[in-house]
Tab-separated table of C-alpha atoms and ligand atoms in Angstrom:
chain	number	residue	atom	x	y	z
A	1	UNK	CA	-10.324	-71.069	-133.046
A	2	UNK	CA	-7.479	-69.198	-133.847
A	3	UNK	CA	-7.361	-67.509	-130.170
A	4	UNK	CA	-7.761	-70.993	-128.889
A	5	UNK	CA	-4.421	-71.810	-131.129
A	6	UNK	CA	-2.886	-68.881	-129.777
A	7	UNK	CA	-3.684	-69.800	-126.389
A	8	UNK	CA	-1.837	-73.227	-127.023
A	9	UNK	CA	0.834	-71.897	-128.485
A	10	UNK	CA	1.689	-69.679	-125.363
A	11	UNK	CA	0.770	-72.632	-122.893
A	12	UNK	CA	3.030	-74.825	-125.006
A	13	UNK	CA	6.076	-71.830	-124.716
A	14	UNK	CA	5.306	-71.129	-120.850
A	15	UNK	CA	5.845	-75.479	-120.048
A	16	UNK	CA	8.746	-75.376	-122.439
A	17	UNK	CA	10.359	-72.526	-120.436
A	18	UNK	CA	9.367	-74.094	-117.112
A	19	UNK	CA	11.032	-77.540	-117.925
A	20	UNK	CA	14.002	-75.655	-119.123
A	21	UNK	CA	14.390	-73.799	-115.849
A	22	UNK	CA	13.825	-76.599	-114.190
A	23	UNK	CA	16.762	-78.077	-115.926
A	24	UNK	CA	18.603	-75.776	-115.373
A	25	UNK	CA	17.986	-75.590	-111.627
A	26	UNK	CA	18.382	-79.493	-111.774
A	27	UNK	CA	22.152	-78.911	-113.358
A	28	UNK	CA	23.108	-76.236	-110.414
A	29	UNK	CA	21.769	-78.440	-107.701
A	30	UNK	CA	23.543	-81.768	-108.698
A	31	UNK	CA	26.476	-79.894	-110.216
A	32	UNK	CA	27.014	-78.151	-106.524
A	33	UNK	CA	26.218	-81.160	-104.544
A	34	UNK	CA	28.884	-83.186	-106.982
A	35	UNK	CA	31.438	-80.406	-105.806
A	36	UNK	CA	30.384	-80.611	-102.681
A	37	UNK	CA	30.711	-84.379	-102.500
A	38	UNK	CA	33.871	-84.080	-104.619
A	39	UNK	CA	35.461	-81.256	-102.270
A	40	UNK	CA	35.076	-82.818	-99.168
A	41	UNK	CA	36.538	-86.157	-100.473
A	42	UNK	CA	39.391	-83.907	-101.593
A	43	UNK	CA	39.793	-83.045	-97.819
A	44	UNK	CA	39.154	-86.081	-96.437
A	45	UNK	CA	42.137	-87.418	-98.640
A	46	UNK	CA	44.113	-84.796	-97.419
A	47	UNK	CA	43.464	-85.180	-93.979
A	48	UNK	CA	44.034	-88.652	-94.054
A	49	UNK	CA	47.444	-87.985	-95.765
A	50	UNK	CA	48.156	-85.694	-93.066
A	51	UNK	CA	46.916	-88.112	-90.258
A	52	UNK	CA	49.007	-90.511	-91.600
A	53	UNK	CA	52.133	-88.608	-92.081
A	54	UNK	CA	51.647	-87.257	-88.327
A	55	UNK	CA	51.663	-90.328	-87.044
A	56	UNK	CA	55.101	-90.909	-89.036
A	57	UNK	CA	56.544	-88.526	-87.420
A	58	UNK	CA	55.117	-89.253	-84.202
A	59	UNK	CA	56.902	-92.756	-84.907
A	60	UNK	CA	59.664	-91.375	-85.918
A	61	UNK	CA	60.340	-89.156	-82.737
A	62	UNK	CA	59.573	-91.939	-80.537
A	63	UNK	CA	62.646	-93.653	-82.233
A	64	UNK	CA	64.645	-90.727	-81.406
A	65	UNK	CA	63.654	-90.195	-78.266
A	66	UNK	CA	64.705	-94.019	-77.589
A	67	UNK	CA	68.214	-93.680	-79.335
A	68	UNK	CA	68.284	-89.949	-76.701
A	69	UNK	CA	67.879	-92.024	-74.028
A	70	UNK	CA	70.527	-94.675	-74.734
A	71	UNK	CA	73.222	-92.347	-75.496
A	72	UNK	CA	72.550	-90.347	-72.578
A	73	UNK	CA	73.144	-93.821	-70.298
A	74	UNK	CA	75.972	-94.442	-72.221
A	75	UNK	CA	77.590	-91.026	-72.124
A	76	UNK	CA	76.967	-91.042	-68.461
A	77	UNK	CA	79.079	-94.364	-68.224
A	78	UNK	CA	81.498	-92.758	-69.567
A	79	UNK	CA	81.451	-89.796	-67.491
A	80	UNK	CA	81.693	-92.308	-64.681
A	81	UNK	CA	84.562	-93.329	-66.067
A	82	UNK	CA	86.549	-89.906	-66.247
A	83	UNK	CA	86.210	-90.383	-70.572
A	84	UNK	CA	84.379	-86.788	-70.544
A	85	UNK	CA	85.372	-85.368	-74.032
A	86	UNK	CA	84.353	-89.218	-74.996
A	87	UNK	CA	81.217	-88.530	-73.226
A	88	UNK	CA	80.484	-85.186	-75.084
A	89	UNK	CA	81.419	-86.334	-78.693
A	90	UNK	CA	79.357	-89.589	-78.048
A	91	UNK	CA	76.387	-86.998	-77.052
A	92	UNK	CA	77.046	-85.021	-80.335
A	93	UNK	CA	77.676	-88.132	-82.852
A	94	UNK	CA	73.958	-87.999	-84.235
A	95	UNK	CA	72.493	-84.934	-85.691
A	96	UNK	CA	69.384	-85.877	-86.158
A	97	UNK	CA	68.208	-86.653	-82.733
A	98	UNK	CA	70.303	-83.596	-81.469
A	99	UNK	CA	68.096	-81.459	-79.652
A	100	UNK	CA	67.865	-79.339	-76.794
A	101	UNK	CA	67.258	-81.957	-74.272
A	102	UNK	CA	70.646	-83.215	-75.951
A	103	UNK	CA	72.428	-79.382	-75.609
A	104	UNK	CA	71.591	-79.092	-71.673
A	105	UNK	CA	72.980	-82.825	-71.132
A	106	UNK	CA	76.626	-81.542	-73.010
A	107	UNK	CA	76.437	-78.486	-71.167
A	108	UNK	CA	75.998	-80.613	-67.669
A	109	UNK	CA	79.036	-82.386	-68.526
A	110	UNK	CA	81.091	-79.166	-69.470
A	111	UNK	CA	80.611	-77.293	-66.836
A	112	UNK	CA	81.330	-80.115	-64.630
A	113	UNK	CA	84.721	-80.560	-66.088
A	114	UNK	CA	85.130	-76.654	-66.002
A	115	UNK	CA	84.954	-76.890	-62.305
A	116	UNK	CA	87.385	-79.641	-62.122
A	117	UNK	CA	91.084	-78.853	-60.396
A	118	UNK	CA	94.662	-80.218	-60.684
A	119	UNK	CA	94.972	-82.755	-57.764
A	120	UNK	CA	97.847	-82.251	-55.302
A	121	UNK	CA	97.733	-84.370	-52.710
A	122	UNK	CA	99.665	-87.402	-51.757
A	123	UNK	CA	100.304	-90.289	-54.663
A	124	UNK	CA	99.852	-93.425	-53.517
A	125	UNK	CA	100.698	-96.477	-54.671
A	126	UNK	CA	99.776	-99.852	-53.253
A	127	UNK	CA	101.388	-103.579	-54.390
A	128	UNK	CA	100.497	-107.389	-53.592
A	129	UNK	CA	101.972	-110.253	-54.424
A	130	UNK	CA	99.701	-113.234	-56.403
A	131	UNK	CA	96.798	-114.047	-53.793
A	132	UNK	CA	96.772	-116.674	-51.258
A	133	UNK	CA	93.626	-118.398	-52.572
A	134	UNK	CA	93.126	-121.735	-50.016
A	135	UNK	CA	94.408	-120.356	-46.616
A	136	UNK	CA	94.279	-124.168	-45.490
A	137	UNK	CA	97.171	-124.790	-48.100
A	138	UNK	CA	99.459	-121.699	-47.977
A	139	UNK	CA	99.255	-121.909	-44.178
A	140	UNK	CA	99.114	-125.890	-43.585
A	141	UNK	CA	101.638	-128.549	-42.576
A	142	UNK	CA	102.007	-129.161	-46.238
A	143	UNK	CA	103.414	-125.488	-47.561
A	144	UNK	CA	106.282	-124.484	-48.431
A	145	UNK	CA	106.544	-121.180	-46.586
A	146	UNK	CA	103.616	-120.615	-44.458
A	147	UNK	CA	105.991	-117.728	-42.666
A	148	UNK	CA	106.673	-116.335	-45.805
A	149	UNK	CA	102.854	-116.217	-47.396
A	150	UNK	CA	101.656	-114.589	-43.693
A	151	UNK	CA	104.118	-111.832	-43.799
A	152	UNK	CA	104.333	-111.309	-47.393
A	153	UNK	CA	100.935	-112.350	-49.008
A	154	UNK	CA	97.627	-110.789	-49.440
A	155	UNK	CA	94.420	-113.666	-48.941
A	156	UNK	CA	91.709	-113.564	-51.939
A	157	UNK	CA	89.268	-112.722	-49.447
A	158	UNK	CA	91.175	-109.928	-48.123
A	159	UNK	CA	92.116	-108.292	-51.404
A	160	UNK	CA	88.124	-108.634	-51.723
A	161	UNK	CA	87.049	-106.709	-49.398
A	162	UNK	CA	90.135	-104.053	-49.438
A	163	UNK	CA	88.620	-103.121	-53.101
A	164	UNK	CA	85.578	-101.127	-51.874
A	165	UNK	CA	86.865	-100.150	-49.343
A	166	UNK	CA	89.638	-97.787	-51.054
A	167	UNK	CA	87.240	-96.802	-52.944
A	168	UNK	CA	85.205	-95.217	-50.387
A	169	UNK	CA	88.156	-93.455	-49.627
A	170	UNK	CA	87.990	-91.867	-52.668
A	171	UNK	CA	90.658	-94.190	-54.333
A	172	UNK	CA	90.789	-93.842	-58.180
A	173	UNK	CA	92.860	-96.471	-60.332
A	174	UNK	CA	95.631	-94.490	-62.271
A	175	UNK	CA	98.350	-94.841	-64.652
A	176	UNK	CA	101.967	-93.407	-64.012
A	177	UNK	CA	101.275	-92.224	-67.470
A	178	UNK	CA	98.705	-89.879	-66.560
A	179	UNK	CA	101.007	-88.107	-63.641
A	180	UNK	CA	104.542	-87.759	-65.674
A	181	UNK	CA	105.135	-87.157	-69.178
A	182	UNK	CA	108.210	-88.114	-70.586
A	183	UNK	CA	109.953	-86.464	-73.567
A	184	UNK	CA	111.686	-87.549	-76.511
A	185	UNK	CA	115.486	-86.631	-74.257
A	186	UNK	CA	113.971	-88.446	-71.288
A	187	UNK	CA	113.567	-85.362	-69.503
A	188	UNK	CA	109.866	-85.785	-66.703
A	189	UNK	CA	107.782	-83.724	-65.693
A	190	UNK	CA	104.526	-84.033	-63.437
A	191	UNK	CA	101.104	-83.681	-65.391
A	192	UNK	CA	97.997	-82.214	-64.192
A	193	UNK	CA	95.617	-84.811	-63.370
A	194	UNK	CA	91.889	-83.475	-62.865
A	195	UNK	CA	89.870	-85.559	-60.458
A	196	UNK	CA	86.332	-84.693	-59.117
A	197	UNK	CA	86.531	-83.507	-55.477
A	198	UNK	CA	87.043	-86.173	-53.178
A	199	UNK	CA	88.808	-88.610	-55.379
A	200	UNK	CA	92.335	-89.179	-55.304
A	201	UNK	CA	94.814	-91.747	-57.656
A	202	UNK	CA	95.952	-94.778	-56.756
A	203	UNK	CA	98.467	-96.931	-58.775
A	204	UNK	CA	98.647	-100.620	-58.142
A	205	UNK	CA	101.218	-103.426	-59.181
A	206	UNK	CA	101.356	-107.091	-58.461
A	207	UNK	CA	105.129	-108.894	-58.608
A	208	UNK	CA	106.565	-111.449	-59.521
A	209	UNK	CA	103.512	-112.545	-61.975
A	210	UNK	CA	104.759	-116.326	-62.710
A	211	UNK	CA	103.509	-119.379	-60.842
A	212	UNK	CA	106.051	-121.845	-60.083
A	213	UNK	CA	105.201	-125.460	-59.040
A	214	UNK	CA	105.531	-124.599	-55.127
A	215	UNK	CA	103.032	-122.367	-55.525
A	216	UNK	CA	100.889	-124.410	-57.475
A	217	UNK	CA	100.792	-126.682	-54.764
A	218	UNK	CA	99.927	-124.096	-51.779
A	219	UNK	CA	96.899	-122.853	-52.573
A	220	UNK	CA	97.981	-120.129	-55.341
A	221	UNK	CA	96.699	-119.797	-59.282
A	222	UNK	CA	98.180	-121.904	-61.727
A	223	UNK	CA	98.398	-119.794	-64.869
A	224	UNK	CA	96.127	-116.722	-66.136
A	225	UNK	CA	94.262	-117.402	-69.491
A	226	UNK	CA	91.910	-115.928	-71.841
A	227	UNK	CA	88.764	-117.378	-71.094
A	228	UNK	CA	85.721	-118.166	-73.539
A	229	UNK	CA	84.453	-114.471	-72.447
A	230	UNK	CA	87.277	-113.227	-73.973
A	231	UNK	CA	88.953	-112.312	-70.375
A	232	UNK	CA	91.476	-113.054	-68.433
A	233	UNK	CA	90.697	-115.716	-65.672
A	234	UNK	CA	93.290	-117.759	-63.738
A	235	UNK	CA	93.544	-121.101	-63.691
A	236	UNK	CA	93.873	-122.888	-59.780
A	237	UNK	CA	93.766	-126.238	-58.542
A	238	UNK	CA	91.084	-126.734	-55.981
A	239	UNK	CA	91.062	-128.431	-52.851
A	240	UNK	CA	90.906	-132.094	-54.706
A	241	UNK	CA	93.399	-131.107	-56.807
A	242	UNK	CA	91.373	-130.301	-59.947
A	243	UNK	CA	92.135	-127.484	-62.109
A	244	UNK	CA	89.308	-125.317	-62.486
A	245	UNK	CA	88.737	-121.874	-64.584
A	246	UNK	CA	88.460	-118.920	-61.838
A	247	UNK	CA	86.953	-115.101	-62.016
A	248	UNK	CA	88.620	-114.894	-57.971
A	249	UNK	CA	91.853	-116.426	-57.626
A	250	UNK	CA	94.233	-113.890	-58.816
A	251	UNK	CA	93.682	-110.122	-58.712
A	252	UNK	CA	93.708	-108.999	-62.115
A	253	UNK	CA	90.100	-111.033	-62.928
A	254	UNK	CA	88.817	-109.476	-59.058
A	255	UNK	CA	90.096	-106.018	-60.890
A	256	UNK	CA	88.900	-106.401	-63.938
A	257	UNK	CA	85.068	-107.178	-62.798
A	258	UNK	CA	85.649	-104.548	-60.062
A	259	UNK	CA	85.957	-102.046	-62.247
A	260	UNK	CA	83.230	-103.362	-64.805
A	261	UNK	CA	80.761	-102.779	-61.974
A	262	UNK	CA	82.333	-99.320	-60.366
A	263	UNK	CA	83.880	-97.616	-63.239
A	264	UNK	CA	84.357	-94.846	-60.977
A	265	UNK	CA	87.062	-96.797	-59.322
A	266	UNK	CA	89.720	-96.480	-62.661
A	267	UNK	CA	90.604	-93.278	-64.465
A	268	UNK	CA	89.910	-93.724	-67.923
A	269	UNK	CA	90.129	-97.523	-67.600
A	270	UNK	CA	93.639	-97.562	-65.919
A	271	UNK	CA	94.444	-101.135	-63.874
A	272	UNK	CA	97.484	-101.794	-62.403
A	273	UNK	CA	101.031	-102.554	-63.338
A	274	UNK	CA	101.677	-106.326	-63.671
A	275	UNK	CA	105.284	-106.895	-62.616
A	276	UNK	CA	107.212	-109.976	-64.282
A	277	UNK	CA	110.329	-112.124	-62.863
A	278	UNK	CA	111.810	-113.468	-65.947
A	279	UNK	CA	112.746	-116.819	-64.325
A	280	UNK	CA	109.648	-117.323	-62.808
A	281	UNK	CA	108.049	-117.652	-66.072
A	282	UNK	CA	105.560	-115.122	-67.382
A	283	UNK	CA	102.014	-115.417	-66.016
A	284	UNK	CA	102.656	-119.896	-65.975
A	285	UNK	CA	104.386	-119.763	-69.408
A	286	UNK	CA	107.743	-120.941	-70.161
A	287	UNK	CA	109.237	-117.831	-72.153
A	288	UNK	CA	112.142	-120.808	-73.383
A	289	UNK	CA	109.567	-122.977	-74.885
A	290	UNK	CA	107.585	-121.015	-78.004
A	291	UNK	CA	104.462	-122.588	-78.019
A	292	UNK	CA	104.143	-120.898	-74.080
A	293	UNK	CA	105.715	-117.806	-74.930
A	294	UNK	CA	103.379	-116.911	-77.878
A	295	UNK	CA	100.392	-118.108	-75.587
A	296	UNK	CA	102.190	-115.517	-73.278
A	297	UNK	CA	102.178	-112.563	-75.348
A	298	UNK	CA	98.677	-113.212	-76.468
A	299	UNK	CA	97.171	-112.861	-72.515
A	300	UNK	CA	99.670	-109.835	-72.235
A	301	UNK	CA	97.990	-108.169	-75.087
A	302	UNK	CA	94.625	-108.825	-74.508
A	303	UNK	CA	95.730	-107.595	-70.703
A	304	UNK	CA	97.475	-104.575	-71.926
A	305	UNK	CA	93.745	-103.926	-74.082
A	306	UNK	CA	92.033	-104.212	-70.317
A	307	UNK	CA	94.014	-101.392	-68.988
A	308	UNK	CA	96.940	-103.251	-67.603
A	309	UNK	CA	100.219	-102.665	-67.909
A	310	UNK	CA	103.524	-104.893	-67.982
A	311	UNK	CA	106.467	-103.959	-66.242
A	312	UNK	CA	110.277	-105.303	-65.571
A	313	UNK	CA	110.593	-106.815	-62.268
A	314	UNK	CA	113.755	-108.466	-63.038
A	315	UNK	CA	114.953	-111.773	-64.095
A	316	UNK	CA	116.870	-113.169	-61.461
A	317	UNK	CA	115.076	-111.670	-58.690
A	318	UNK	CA	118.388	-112.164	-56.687
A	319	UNK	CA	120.187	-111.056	-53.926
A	320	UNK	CA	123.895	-111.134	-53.967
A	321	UNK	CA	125.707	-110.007	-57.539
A	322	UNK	CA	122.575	-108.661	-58.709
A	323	UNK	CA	119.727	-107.126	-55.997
A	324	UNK	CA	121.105	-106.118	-52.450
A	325	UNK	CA	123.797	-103.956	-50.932
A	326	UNK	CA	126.482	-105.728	-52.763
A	327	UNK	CA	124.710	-105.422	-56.679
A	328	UNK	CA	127.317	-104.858	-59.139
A	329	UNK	CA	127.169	-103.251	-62.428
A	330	UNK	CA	128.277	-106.568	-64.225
A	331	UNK	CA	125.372	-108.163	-61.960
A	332	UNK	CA	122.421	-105.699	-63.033
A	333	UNK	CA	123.886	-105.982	-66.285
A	334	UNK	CA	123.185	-109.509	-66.924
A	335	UNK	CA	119.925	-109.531	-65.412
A	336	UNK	CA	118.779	-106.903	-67.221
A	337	UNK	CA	120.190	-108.199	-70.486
A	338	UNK	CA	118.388	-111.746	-69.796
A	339	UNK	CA	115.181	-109.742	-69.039
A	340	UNK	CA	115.494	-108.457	-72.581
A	341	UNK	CA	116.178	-111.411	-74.260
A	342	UNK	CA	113.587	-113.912	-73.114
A	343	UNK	CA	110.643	-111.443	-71.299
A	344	UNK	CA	110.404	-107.970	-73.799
A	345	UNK	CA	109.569	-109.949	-76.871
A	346	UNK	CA	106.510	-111.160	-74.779
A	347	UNK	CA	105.299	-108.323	-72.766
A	348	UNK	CA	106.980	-105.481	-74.993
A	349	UNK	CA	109.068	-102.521	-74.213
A	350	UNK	CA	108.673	-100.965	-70.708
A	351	UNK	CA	109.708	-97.826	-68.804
A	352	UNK	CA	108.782	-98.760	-65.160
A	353	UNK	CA	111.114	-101.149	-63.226
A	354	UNK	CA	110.174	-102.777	-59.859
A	355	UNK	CA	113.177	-103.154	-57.815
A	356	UNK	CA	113.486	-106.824	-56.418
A	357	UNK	CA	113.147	-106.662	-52.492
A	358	UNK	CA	112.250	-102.963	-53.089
A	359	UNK	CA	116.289	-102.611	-52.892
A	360	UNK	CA	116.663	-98.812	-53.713
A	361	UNK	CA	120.191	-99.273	-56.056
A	362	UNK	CA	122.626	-95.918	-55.577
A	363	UNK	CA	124.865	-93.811	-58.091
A	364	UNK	CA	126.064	-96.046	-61.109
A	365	UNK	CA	123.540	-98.798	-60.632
A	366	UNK	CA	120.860	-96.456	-60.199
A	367	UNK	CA	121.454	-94.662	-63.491
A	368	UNK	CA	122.734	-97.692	-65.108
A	369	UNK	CA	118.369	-98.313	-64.955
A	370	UNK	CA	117.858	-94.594	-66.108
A	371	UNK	CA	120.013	-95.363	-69.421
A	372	UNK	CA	118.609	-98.556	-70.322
A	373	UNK	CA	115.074	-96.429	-70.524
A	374	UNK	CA	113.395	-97.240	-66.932
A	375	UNK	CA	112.542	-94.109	-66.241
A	376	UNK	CA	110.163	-94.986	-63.016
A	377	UNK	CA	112.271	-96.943	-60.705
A	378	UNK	CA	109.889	-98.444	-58.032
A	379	UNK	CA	111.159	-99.029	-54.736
A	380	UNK	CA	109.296	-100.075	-51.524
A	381	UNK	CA	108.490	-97.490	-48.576
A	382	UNK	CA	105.449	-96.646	-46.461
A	383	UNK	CA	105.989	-93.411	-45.460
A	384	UNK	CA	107.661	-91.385	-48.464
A	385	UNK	CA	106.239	-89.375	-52.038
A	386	UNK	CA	106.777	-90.064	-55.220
A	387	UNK	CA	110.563	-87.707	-56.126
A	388	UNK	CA	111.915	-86.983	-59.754
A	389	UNK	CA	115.250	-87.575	-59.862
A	390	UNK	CA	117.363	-86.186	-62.754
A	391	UNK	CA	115.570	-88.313	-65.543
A	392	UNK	CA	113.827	-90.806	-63.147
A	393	UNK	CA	111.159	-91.242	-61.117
A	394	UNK	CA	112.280	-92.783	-57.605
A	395	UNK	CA	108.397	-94.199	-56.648
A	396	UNK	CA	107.702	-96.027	-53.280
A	397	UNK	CA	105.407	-98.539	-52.467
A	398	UNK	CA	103.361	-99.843	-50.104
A	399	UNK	CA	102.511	-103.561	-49.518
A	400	UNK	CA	99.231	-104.073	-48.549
A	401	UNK	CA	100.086	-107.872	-46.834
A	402	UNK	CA	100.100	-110.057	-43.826
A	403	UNK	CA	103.266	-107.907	-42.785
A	404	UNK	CA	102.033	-104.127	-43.245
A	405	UNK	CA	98.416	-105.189	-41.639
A	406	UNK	CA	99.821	-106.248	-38.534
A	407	UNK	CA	102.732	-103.683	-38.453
A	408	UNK	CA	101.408	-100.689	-39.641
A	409	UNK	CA	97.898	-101.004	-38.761
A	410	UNK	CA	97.486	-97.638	-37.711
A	411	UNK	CA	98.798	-95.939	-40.761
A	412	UNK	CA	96.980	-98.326	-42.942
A	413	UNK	CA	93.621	-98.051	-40.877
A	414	UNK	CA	94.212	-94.004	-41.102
A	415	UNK	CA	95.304	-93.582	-45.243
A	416	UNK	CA	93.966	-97.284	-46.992
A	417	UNK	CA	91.313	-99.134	-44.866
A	418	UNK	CA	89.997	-100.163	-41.652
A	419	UNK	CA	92.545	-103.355	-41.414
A	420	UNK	CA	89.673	-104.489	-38.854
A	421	UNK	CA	87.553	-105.160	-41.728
A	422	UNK	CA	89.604	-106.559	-44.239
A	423	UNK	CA	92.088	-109.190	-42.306
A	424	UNK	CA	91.343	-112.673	-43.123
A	425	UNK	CA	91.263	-114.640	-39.890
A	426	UNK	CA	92.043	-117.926	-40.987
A	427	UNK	CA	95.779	-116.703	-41.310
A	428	UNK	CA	97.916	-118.153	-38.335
A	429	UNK	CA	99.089	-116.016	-35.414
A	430	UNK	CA	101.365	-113.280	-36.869
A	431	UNK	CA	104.997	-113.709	-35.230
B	501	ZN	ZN1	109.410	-109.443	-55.949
């Protein structure tokens, strides 16, 4: 009996201690399966974080690969454009998507200016009158100068197809600004002027910008205005006499979109020079009557923001007294004082004057323009350069016209254009 209670005793100890090891084995087994399970959802969280924050970033570099590529079209407008340091800073302006993609595209543009050189050639500078928009007026029984327009005149269509023309050439729109400087005593002095190979300035101007009646009524604009775009457009009648809104019938709006598609053809958005004959009017405005002189200066500002610039072209534009071989100082006098009066407080303070008849004034009357602050005195000749003059500028001109096409055809065809391909055939025989 008492072995057989011994005997259950031990049996009784020996299940205990199994059940406890099993226990225990029981604890270790879920306790490492728990961390298991608990570790790997640790990772996966992690993972998943990181998944998620790459494709942040991946996001996020897409975005600044997008803004790369839009600077770099825009910075290589500009470079088109001659604005190079413009070009650069643009390039630079945002740190965080600058990279080295964006490094090699600065360095392109820098060591394309480094290899850029003074230009010295010949300075050329072309001028037209307003264009002859309806050949069938300006020329028919009904004009008032049909001689006149075909000598003097440039046709709509011609000045057209002149534009890309010139600038196969090489022509680039320029400023006299960026070939002098002037200092505070008046004193000039030519400026470097850095083109790329092959491309060489050209200034333009356009005189007598006013429309009177007569030419209202031969086939010339109207008036310039700013359109609903915000641009200048001139105003014509057509062929029934209806006034319509018009991107073609005056140069500056055939300029203006020019350039807006080639902005290779102007230096650092130079135009042209837009020359005003105070009793003409300025640009179909009445300076006399405020209502059309503040309408004036509003088109000459907006102009002036386009890259144009408005210069003194006299206010008589007359021979006798005040623009020929017989000009006296009392003459030039009053015609420049008149100019002051009714035209500066419209187009502003200039320092370029465009002789009238391209009459090249000697000795007194000469420097009487010098003193009263026009330091570039414009004059009209085919052949000769550009020649600083004490404290002027005596700077020819050529007339690209009815006149210069027929006369000069050679010269033009050689230095401007094949005249072949620009001269409008519906303009009479040339006599
Ligand atoms: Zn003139």
């Amino acid at each position: 009996m008492v072995s057989g209670d011994t005997m259950n005793k031990k049996t009784n100890n020996s299940q205990k201690k199994v059940a406890w090891v099993l226990i225990l084995v029981f604890l270790i087994i879920s306790t490492s399966v728990g961390g298991f399970f608990w570790i790997k959802y640790e990772i996966d969280k992690k993972n998943n974080n990181n998944n998620n924050n790459n494709q942040q970033e991946i996001e996020k570099e897409k975005a600044r690969e997008v803004k790369r590529v839009k600077l770099i079209d825009e910075a290589s407008l500009l470079v088109s454009g001659y604005f190079y340091q413009e070009a650069i800073d643009l390039l630079k302006s945002d740190a965080d998507i600058y990279n080295d993609k964006m490094k090699s595209e600065v360095k392109k543009i820098e060591d394309f200016v480094a290899q850029l050189k003074p230009y010295t050639g010949r300075i050329e500078q072309v001028f037209f009158h307003s264009l002859i928009v309806y050949p069938e007026l300006a020329f028919g029984a009904t004009s008032s100068e049909p001689q006149g327009y075909n000598y003097w005149m440039t046709t709509e269509l011609e000045f057209q197809r002149m534009l890309p023309l010139l600038m196969e050439r090489g022509y680039v729109l320029v400023h006299i600004t960026d070939l002098y400087d002037v200092d505070a005593q008046g004193n000039v002095t030519a400026k470097d002027l850095y083109l790329p190979q092959g491309k060489r300035p050209l200034l333009i101007s356009v005189d007598n910008v006013g429309y009177p009646e007569s030419r209202k009524k031969d086939g010339f604009a109207s008036r310039l205005i700013i359109d609903e775009k915000n641009e200048i457009s001139a105003v014509i009648r057509n062929l029934e006499g209806k006034e319509i809104v018009s991107r073609t019938a005056e140069v500056f709006p055939i300029v203006d979109d020019f350039v807006k598609e080639h902005p290779e053809f102007s230096y650092r958005g130079a135009k042209g020079m837009v020359g005003i004959t105070g009793s003409w009017g300025v640009m179909g405005y009445d300076p006399k009557i405020a209502a059309e002189a503040a309408e004036a200066k509003k088109i000459a500002n907006r102009m002036k923001e386009m890259g144009w610039v408005f210069v003194s072209h006299s206010y008589t534009h007359a021979g006798g007294i005040y623009f020929s071989e017989n000009s006296t100082i009392a003459g030039i006098k009053e015609d420049t004082e008149l100019f002051k009066k009714w035209i500066v407080p419209i187009i502003g303070d200039s320092n370029v004057f465009i002789a009238p008849f391209g009459v090249t004034l000697k000795g007194d009357l000469y420097q009487y323009f010098i003193d009263e602050g026009y330091t570039f005195y414009l004059n009209v000749d085919r052949r000769s350069q550009p020649k600083i003059l004490g404290k002027s500028v005596l700077m020819p001109r050529i007339n690209l016209d009815g006149f210069v096409m027929n006369r000069d055809k050679e010269y033009i065809t050689q230095n401007f254009f094949d005249v072949d391909k620009v001269y409008d055939s519906r303009r009479p025989v040339f006599q």
